[in-house]
Tab-separated table of C-alpha atoms in Angstrom:
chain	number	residue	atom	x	y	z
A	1	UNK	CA	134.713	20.444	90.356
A	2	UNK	CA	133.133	22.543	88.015
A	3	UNK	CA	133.497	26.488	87.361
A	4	UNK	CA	130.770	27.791	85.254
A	5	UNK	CA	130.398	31.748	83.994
A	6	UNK	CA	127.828	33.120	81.640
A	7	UNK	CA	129.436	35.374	78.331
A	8	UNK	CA	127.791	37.368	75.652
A	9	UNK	CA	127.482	35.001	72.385
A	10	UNK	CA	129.003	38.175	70.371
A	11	UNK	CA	132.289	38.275	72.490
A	12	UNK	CA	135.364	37.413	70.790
A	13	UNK	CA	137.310	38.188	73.535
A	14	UNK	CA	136.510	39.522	77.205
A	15	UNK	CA	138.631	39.944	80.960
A	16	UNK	CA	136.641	39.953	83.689
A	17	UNK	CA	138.223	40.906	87.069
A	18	UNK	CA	136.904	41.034	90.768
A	19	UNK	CA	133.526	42.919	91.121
A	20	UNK	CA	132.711	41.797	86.940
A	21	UNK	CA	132.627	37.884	88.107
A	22	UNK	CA	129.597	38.636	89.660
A	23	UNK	CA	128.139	40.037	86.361
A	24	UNK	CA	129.072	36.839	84.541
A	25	UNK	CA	127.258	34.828	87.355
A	26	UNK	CA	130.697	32.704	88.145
A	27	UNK	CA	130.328	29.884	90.126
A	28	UNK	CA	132.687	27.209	91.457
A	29	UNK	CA	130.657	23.993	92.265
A	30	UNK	CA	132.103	20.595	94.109
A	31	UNK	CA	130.714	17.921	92.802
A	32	UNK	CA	130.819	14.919	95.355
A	33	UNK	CA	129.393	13.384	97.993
A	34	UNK	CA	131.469	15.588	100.996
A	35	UNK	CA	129.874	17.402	103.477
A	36	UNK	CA	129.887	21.048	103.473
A	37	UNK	CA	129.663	22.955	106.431
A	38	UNK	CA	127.753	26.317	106.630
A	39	UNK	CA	130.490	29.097	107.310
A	40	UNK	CA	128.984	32.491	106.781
A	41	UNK	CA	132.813	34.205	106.449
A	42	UNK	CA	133.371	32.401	103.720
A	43	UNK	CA	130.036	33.537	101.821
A	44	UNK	CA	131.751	35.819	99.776
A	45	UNK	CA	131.897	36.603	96.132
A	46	UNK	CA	134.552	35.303	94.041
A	47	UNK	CA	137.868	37.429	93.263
A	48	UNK	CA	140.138	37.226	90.596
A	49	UNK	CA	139.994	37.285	87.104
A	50	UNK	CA	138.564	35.429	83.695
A	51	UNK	CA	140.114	35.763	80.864
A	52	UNK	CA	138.858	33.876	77.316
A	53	UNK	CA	140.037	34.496	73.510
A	54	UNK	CA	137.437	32.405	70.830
A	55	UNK	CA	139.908	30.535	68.464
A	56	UNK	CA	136.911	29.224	66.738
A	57	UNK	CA	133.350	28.883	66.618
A	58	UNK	CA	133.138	25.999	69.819
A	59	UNK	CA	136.298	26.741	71.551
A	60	UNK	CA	138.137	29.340	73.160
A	61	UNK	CA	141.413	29.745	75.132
A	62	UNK	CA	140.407	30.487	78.666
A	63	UNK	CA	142.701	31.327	81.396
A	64	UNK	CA	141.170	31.856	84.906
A	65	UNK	CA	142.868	32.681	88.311
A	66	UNK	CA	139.720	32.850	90.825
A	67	UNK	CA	139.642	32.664	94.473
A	68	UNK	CA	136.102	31.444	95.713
A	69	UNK	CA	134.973	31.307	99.524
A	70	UNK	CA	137.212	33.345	100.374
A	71	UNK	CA	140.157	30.862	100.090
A	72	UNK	CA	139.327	28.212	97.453
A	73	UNK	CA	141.915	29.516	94.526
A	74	UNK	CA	141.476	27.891	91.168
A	75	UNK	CA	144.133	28.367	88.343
A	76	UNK	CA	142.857	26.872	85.260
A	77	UNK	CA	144.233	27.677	81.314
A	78	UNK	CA	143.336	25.985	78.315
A	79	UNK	CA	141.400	25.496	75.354
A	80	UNK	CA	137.565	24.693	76.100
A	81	UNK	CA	134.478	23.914	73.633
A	82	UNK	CA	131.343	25.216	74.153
A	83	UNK	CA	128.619	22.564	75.082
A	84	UNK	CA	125.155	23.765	73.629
């Protein structure tokens, strides 16, 4: 599983919350060979909230508490690097 968001290189810190996620272009991805049905109800955007403070040039502490498809919750916190 992968959840991937898009920041402003100048941030040093940033919350993003609900309607924002959109804005940051979050996306929670599967990644496996499982069959995904097509379920129009649960095409909706993400809501929750991203939080991130940079402890150093490549990483940051990120928490995230997101609910995708409308019932896919993902509670994630730790300290992430940057891949370039």
């Amino acid at each position: 599983e992968f959840i991937r968001f898009e920041i402003s290189p100048d941030l040093t810190e940033f919350n993003f919350t609900d309607e924002e996620l959109q804005d940051i272009s979050t996306v929670f991805t599967k990644s496996c060979f499982c069959e995904f049905p097509d379920d129009p109800e649960r095409n909706v955007e993400p809501i929750g909230t991203i939080h991130g403070t940079k402890i150093s040039d490549t990483r940051w502490q990120i928490s995230i508490d997101v609910t995708f498809y409308g019932s896919d919750t993902r509670t994630v916190s730790g300290v992430f690097t940057i891949r370039e």
